[in-house]
C-alpha positions as a printed NumPy array, in Angstrom:
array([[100.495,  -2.291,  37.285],
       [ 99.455,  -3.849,  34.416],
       [ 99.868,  -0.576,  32.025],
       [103.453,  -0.97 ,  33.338],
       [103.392,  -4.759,  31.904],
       [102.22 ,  -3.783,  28.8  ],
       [105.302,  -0.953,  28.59 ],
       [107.587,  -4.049,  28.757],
       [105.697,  -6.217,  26.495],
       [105.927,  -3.766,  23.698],
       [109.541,  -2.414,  24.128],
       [110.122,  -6.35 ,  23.85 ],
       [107.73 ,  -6.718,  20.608],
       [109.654,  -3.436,  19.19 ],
       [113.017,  -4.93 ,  19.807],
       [111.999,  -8.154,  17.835],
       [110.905,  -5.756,  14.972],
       [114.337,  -4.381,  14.706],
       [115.313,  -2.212,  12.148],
       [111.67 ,  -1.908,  11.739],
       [110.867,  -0.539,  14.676],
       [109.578,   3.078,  15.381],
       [111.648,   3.4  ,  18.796],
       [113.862,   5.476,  19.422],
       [117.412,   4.114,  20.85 ],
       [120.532,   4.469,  22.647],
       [123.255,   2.533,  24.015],
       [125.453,   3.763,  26.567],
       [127.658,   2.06 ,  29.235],
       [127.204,   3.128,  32.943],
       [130.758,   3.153,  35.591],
       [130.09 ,  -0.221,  36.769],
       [130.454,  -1.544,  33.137],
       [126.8  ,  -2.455,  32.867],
       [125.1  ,  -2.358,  29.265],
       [122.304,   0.355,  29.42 ],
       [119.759,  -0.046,  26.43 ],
       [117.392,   3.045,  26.84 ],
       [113.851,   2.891,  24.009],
       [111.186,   5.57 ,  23.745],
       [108.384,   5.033,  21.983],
       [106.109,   8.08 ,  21.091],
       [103.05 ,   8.959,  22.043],
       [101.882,   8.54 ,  18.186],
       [103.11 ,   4.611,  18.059],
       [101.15 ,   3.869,  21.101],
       [ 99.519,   5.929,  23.425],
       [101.119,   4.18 ,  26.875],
       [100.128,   7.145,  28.869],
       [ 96.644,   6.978,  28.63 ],
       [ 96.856,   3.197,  29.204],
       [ 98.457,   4.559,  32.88 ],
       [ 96.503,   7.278,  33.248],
       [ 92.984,   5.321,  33.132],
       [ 94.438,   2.76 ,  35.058],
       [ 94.795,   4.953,  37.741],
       [ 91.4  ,   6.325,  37.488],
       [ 90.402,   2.701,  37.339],
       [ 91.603,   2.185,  40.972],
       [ 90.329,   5.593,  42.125],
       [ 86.869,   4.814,  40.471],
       [ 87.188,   0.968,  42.521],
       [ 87.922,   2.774,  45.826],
       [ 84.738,   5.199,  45.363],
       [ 82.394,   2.058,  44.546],
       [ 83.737,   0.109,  47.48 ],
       [ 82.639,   3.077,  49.665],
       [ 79.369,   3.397,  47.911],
       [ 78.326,  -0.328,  48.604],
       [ 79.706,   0.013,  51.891],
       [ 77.223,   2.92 ,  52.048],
       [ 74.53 ,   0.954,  50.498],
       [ 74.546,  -1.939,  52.877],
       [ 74.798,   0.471,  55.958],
       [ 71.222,   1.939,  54.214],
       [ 69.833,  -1.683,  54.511],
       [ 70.659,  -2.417,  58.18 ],
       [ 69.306,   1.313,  58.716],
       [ 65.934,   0.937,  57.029],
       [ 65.405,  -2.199,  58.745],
       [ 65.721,   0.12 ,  62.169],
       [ 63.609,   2.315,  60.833],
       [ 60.875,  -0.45 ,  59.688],
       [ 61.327,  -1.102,  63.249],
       [ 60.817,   1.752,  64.836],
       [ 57.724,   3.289,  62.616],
       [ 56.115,   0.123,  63.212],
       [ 56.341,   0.434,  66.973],
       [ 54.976,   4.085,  66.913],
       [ 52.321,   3.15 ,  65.034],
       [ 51.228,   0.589,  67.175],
       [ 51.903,   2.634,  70.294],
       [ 49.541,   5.357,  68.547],
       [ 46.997,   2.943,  68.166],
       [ 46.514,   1.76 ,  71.344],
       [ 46.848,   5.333,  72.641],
       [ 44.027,   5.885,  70.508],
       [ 41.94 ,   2.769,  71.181],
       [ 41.79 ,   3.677,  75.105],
       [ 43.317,   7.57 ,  75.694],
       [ 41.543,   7.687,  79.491],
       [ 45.016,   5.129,  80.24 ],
       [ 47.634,   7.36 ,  78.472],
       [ 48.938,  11.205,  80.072],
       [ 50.041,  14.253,  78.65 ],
       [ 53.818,  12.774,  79.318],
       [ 53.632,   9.808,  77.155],
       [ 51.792,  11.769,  74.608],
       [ 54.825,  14.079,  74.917],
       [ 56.998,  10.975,  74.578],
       [ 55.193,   9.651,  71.699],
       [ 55.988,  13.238,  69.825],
       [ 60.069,  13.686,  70.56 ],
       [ 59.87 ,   9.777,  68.976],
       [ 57.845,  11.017,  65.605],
       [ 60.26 ,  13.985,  65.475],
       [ 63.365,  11.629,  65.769],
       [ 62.128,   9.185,  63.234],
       [ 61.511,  12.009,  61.356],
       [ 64.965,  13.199,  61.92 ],
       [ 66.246,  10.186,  60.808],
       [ 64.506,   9.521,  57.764],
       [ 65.85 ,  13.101,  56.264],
       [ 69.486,  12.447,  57.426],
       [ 68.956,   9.04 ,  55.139],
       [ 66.893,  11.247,  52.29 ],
       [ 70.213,  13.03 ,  52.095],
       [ 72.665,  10.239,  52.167],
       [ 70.419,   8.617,  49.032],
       [ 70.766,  11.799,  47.043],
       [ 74.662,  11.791,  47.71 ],
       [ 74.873,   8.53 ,  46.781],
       [ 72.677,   8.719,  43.907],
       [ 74.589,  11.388,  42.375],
       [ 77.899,   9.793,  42.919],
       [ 76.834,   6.827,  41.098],
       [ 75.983,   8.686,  38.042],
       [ 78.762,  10.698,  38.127],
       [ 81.008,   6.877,  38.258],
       [ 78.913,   5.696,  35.571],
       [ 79.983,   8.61 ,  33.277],
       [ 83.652,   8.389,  34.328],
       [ 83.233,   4.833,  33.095],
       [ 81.04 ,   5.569,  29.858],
       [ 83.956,   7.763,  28.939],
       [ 86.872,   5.452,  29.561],
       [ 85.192,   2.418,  27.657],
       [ 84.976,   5.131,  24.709],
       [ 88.752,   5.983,  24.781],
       [ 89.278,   2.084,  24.892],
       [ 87.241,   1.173,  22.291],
       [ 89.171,   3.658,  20.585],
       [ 92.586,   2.468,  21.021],
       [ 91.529,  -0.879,  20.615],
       [ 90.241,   0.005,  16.839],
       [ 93.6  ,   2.277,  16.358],
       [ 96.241,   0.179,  18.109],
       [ 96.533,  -3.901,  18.585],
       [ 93.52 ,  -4.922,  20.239],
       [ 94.785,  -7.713,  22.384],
       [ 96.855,  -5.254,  24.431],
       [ 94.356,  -3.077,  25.082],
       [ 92.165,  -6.111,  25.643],
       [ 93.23 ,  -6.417,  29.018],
       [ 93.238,  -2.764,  30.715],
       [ 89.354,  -3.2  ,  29.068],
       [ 88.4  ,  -6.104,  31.028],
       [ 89.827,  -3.944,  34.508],
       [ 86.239,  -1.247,  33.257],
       [ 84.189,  -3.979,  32.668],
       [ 84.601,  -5.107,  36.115],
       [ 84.086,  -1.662,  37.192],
       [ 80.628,  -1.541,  35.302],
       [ 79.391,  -4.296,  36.817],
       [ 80.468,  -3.471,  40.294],
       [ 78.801,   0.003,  38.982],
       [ 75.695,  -1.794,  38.101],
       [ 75.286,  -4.467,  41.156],
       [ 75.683,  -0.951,  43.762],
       [ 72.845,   0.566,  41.367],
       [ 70.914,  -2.478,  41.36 ],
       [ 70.872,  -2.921,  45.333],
       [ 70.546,   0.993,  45.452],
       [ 67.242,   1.158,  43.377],
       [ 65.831,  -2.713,  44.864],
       [ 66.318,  -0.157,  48.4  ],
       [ 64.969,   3.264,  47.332],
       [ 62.867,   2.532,  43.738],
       [ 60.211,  -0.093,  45.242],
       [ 58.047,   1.253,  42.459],
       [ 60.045,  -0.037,  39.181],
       [ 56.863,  -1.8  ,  37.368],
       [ 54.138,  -0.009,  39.235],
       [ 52.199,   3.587,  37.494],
       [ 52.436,   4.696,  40.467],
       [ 53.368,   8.432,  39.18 ],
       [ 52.188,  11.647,  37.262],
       [ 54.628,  10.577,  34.143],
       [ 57.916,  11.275,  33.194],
       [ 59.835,  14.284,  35.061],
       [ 63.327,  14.554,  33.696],
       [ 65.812,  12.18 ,  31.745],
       [ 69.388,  11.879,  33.004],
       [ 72.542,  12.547,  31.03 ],
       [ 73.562,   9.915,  28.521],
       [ 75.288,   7.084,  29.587],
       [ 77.361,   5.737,  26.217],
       [ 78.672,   2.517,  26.647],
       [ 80.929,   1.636,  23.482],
       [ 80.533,   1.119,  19.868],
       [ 78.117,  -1.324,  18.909],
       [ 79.437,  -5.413,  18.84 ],
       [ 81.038,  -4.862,  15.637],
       [ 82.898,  -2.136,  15.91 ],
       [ 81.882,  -0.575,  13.288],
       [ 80.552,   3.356,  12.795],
       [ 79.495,   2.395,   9.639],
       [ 76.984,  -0.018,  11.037],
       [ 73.971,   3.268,  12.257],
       [ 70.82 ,   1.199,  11.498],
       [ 70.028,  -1.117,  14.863],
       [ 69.097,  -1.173,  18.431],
       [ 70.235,  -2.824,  21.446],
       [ 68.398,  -3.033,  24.758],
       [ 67.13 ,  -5.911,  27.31 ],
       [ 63.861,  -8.126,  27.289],
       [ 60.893,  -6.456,  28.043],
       [ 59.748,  -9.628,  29.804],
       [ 62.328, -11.816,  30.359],
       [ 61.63 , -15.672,  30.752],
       [ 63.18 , -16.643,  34.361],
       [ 66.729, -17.127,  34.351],
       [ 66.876, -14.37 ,  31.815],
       [ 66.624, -11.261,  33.546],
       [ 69.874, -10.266,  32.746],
       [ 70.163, -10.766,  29.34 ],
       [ 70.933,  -8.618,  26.363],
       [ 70.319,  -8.038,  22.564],
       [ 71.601,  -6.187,  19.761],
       [ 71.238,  -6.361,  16.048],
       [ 73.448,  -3.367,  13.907],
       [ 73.031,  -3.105,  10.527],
       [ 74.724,  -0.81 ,   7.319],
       [ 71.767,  -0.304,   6.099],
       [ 67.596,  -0.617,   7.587],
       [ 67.37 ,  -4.405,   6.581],
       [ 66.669,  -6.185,   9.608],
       [ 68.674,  -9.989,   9.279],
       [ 70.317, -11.206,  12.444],
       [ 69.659, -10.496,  15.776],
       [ 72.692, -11.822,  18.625],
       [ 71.719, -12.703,  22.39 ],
       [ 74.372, -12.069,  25.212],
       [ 74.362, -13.362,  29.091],
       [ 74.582,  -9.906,  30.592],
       [ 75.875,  -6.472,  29.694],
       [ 79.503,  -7.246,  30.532],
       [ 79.413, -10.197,  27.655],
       [ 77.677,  -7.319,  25.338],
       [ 80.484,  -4.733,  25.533],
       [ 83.189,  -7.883,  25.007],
       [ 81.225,  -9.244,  22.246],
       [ 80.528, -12.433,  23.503],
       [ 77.21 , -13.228,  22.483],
       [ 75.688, -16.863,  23.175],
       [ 73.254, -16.683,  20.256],
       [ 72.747, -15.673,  16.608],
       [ 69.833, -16.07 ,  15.219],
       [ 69.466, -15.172,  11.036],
       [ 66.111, -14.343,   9.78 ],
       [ 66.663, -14.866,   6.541],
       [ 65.927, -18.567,   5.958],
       [ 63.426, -19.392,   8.732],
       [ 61.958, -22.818,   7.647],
       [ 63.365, -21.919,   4.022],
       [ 61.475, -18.81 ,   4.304],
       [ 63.145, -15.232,   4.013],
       [ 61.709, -13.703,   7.497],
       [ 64.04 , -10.692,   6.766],
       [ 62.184,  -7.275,   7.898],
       [ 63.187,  -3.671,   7.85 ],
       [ 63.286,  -0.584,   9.87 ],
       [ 64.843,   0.537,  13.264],
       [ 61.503,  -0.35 ,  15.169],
       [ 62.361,  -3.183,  16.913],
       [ 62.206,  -5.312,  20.807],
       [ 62.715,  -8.606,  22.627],
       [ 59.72 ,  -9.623,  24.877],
       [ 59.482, -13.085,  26.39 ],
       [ 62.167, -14.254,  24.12 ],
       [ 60.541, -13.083,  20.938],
       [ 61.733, -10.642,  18.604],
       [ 58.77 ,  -8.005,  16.989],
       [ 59.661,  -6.089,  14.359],
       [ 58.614,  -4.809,  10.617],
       [ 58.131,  -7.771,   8.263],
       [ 58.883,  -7.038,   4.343],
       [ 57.052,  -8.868,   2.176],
       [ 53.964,  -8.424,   2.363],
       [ 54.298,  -5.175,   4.744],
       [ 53.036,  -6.547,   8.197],
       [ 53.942,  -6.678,  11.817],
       [ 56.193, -10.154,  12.161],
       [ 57.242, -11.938,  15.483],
       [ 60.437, -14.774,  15.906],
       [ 59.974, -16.921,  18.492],
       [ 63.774, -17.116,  19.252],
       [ 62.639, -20.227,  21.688],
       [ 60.967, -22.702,  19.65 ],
       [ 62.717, -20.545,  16.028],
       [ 59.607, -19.845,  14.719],
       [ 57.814, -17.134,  12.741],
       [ 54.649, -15.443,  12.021],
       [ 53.628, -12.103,  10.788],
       [ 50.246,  -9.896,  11.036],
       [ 49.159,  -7.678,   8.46 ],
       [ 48.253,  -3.942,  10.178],
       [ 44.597,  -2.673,   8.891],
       [ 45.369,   0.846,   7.102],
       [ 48.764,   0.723,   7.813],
       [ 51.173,   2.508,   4.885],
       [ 55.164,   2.743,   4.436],
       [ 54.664,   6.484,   3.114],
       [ 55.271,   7.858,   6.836],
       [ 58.461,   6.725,   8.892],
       [ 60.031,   9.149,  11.749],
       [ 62.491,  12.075,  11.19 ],
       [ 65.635,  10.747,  11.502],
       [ 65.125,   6.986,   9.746],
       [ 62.84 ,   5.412,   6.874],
       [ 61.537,   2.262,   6.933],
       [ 60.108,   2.851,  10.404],
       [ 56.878,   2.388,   9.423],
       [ 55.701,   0.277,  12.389],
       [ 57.96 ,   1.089,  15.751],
       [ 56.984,  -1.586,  18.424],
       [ 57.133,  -0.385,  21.795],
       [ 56.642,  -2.317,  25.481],
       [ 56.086,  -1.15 ,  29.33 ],
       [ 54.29 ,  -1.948,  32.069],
       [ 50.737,  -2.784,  30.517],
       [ 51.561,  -4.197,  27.775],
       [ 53.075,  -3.998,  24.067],
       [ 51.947,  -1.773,  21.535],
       [ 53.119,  -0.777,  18.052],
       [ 52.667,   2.866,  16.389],
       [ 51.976,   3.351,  12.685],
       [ 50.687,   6.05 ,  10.536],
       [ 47.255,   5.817,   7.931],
       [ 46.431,   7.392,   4.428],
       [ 43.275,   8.336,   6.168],
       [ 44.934,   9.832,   9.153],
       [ 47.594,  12.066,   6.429],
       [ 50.236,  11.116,   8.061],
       [ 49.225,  11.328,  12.042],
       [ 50.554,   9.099,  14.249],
       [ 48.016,   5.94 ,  15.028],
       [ 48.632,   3.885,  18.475],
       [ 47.67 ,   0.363,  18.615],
       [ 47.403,  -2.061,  22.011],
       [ 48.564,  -5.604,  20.866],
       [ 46.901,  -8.501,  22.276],
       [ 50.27 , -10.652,  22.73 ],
       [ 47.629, -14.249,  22.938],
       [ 46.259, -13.701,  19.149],
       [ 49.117, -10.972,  17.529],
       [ 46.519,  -8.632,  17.026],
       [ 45.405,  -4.969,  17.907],
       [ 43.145,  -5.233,  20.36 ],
       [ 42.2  ,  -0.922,  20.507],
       [ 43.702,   1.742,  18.738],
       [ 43.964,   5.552,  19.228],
       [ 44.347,   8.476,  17.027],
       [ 46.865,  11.17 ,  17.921],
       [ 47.441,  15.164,  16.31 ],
       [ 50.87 ,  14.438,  15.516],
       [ 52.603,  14.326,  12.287],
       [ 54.399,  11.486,  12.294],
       [ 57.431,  12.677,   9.82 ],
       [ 58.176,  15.456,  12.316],
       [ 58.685,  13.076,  15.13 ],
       [ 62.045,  11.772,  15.899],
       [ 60.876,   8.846,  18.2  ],
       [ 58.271,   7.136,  20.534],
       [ 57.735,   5.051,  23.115],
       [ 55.407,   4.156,  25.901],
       [ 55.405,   4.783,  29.767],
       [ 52.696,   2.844,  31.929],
       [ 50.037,   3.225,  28.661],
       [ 51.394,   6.817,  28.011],
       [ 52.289,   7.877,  24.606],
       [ 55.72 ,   9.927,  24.966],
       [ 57.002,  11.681,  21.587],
       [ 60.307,  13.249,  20.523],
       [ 61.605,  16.168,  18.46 ],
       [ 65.158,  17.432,  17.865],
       [ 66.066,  20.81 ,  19.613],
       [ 69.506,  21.349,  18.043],
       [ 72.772,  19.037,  17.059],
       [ 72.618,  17.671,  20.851],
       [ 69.119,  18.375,  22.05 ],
       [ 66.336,  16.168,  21.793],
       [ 63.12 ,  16.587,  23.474],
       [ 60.159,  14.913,  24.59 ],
       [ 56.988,  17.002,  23.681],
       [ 53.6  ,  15.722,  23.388],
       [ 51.779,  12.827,  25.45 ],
       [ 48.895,  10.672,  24.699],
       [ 47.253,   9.29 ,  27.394],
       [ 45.455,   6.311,  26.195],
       [ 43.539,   5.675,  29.759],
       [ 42.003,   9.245,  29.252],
       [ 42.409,   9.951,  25.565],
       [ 43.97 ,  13.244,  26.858],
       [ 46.738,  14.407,  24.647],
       [ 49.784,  16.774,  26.626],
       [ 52.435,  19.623,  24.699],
       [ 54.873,  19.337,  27.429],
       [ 58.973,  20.158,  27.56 ],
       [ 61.456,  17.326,  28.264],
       [ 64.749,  17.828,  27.591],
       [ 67.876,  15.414,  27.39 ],
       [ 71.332,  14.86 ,  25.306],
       [ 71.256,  12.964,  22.212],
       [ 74.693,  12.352,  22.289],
       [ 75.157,  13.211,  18.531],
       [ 72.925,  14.702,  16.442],
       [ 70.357,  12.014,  14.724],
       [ 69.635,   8.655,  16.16 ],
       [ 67.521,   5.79 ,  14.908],
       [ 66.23 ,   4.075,  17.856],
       [ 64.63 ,   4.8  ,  21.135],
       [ 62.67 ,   2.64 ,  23.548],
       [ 61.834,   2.344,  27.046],
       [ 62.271,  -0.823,  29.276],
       [ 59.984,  -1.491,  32.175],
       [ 62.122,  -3.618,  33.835],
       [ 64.704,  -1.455,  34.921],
       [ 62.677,   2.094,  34.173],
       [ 65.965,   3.318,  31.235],
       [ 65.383,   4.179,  27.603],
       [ 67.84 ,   2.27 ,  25.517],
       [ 69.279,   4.487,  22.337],
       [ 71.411,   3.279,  19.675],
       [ 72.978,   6.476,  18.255],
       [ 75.254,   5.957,  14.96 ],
       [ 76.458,   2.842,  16.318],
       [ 76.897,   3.428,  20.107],
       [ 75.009,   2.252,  22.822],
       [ 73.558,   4.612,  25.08 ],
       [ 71.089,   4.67 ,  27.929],
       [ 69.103,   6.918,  30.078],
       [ 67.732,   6.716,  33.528],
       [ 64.103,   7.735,  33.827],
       [ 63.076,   9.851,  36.551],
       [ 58.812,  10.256,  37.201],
       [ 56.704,  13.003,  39.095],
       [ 55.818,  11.452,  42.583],
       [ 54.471,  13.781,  45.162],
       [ 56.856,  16.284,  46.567],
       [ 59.044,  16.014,  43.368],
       [ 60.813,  19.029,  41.82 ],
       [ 61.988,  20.361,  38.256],
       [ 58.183,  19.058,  37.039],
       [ 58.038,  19.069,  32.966],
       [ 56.83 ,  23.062,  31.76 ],
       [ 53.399,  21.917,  30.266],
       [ 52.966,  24.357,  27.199],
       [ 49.575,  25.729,  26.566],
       [ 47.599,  27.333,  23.505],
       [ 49.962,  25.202,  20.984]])
């Protein structure tokens, strides 16, 4: 085992230290005349026993995934039985119904024990999916909380020998993420379609690590994927972290398991752009097509950075003001936001005092093409972002509550008070946006990356948001 290995490798690196050396040691002599050298090393040099002990989860954790995308690719060969089967019916029903003189009371007898079995069927898999859905999140936070106690030791204790035992939950994640993947491509045919009455629950967080620089200190950022990737890129991810809410660099990684070991393919600075200072500000930011939008500076304007051809330009936002940013963050002034119809950017107005202003951006010209005007103060919101043109705002509950509670519906112009719940992890956070292409909100929450999985109201669903009336 390879938390065994590493046992060896530091009693040797101790025994080179010598007299400096926190070990404890003996020296004895067995009957055979043998030299017996016996070392401890406590729990307070180096944890070694959690090194074992999520090792061994790590195998139980690979033995459950193996069984889930055994699972998953038994659900494939069944569905296409299925496909099969309905299809028949429904042509059998058909010609039943084109010419019923030819057809008896047996085969319509026949035709009904065959609905009922499909029907059968189709439950029996209903309740395989849920098991396996819930197993899956239940992996994903065994492994959320063993790349925290990593990240950990690897801050506290020599990083290159924890380095390795990380690489072992890596793997896991994205065996964890290719099950999901095939899961959702089989059951969640609707990722990109509206399809739904709006959001119905968020999951429990799922916190991946601290940010690529390891550093708590570093609060201000975001991290998420392209909105609308550019083929090849569908996998890729972004992160910028900052001390402060100057927005300078942003770095571009393959995939998530090259995010979590920091190896990024791409830095771009914004700070001389053409010998121009693009820097912006704020916690407001996304990718789209390979373009970063976010808050420009100087003068105070919506900016883009082409991170394809590494160029810039910025928009100036009619009525726009800095004098209104979101609860937990200044500077967010302008938060940018993308789904399935589009991009859009929020922003508050002297003439509105303070309310919360929606704007659609026409991505051709990088420039608002509508705009609507919500009730809602913008100070007492802690975030926004948009769901299939559907305004979604936050508010903080308590230290670890956060809740969605107001809509605006920008098809209907119908604004909502509704309850949604979820776990903030810690108590503030600075950014918050949703992703179409994979239906999670991305949160970066004092340095840590954390997601959610998104879960809509489709006929039949349960646990529908309480919708509040007479506030």
């Amino acid at each position: 085992m390879i938390a065994t290995l590493l046992y060896f490798v530091i009693l040797r690196s101790a025994a080179v230290r010598g007299a400096l050396s926190p070990w404890t040691e003996s020296n004895a002599t067995d009957s055979s005349g043998e030299c017996i050298c016996e070392a401890f090393l406590s729990n307070s040099t180096f944890p070694i026993g959690e090194l074992i002990s999520l090792e061994n989860t790590a195998v139980e954790i690979n033995r459950k995934l193996e069984m889930e995308i055994s699972k998953v690719e038994m659900y494939e060969s069944k569905l296409q039985v299925y496909t099969a089967k309905i299809m028949n019916l429904t042509v059998l029903i058909e010609l039943m119904e084109g010419d019923p003189d030819s057809y008896n009371e047996f085969h319509m007898e026949e035709v009904k024990i065959k609905i009922k079995q499909v029907e059968a069927l189709i439950v029996e898999l209903q309740l395989s999916i849920q098991t396996t859905s819930s197993v899956l999140v239940s992996i994903r936070q065994q492994v959320s909380v063993m790349i925290e106690v990593l990240t950990r030791l690897e801050v506290t204790y020599d990083k290159n020998i924890v380095l390795v035992t990380r690489r072992e939950y890596i793997i896991l994640q994205q065996k964890l993420q290719e099950c999901e993947r095939r899961h959702n491509e089989i059951f969640n045919p609707n990722i990109g379609i509206c399809n739904h009455g709006g959001i119905r629950k968020i999951s429990q967080p799922f916190i991946s690590q601290l940010n690529a620089d390891l550093n708590a200190g570093y609060k201000y950022g975001g991290w998420g994927k392209d909105s609308k990737p550019l083929p090849g890129s569908e996998n890729m991810n972004w992160y910028s972290g900052f001390s402060d809410t100057l927005v300078s660099r942003i770095t571009l990684y393959d995939d998530y398991y090259k995010l979590i070991m920091r190896q990024g393919f791409s830095t771009h600075e914004l700070y001389l752009v053409y010998k121009y200072d693009w820097r912006g500000t704020g916690n407001n930011y996304i990718v789209r097509a390979n373009t970063l939008y976010y808050q420009f500076r100087s003068p105070f304007s919506m900016a883009k950075y082409n991170m394809t051809s590494k160029t810039a330009e910025y928009k100036v936002v009619p009525e726009a003001t800095t004098r209104f940013s979101y609860h937990y963050s200044p500077n967010q002034n302008l938060d940018f936001a993308a789904d399935e119809t589009g991009m859009w950017v929020t922003y508050a107005t002297e003439e509105s005092n303070g309310k919360l202003v929606l704007g659609k951006i026409d991505e051709e010209s990088f420039a608002l093409e509508e705009v609507w005007q919500t009730n809602i103060f913008k100070p007492s919101v802690g975030n926004t972002f948009m769901v299939c043109g559907v305004l979604y705002a936050t508010r903080s509950v308590d230290s670890k509550t956060e809740e969605i509670f107001y809509t605006y519906n920008t098809r209907t112009k119908e604004e909502s008070h509704v309850s949604i719940p979820f776990e903030k992890f810690q108590d503030s956070y600075v950014y918050l946006d949703y992703n179409p292409t994979d239906q999670k909100l991305y949160m970066y929450n004092n340095g840590y990356y954390v997601n959610y999985h998104v879960w809509f109201n489709h006929e039949g669903s349960r646990d529908k948001p309480q919708l509040l009336t007479g506030k």
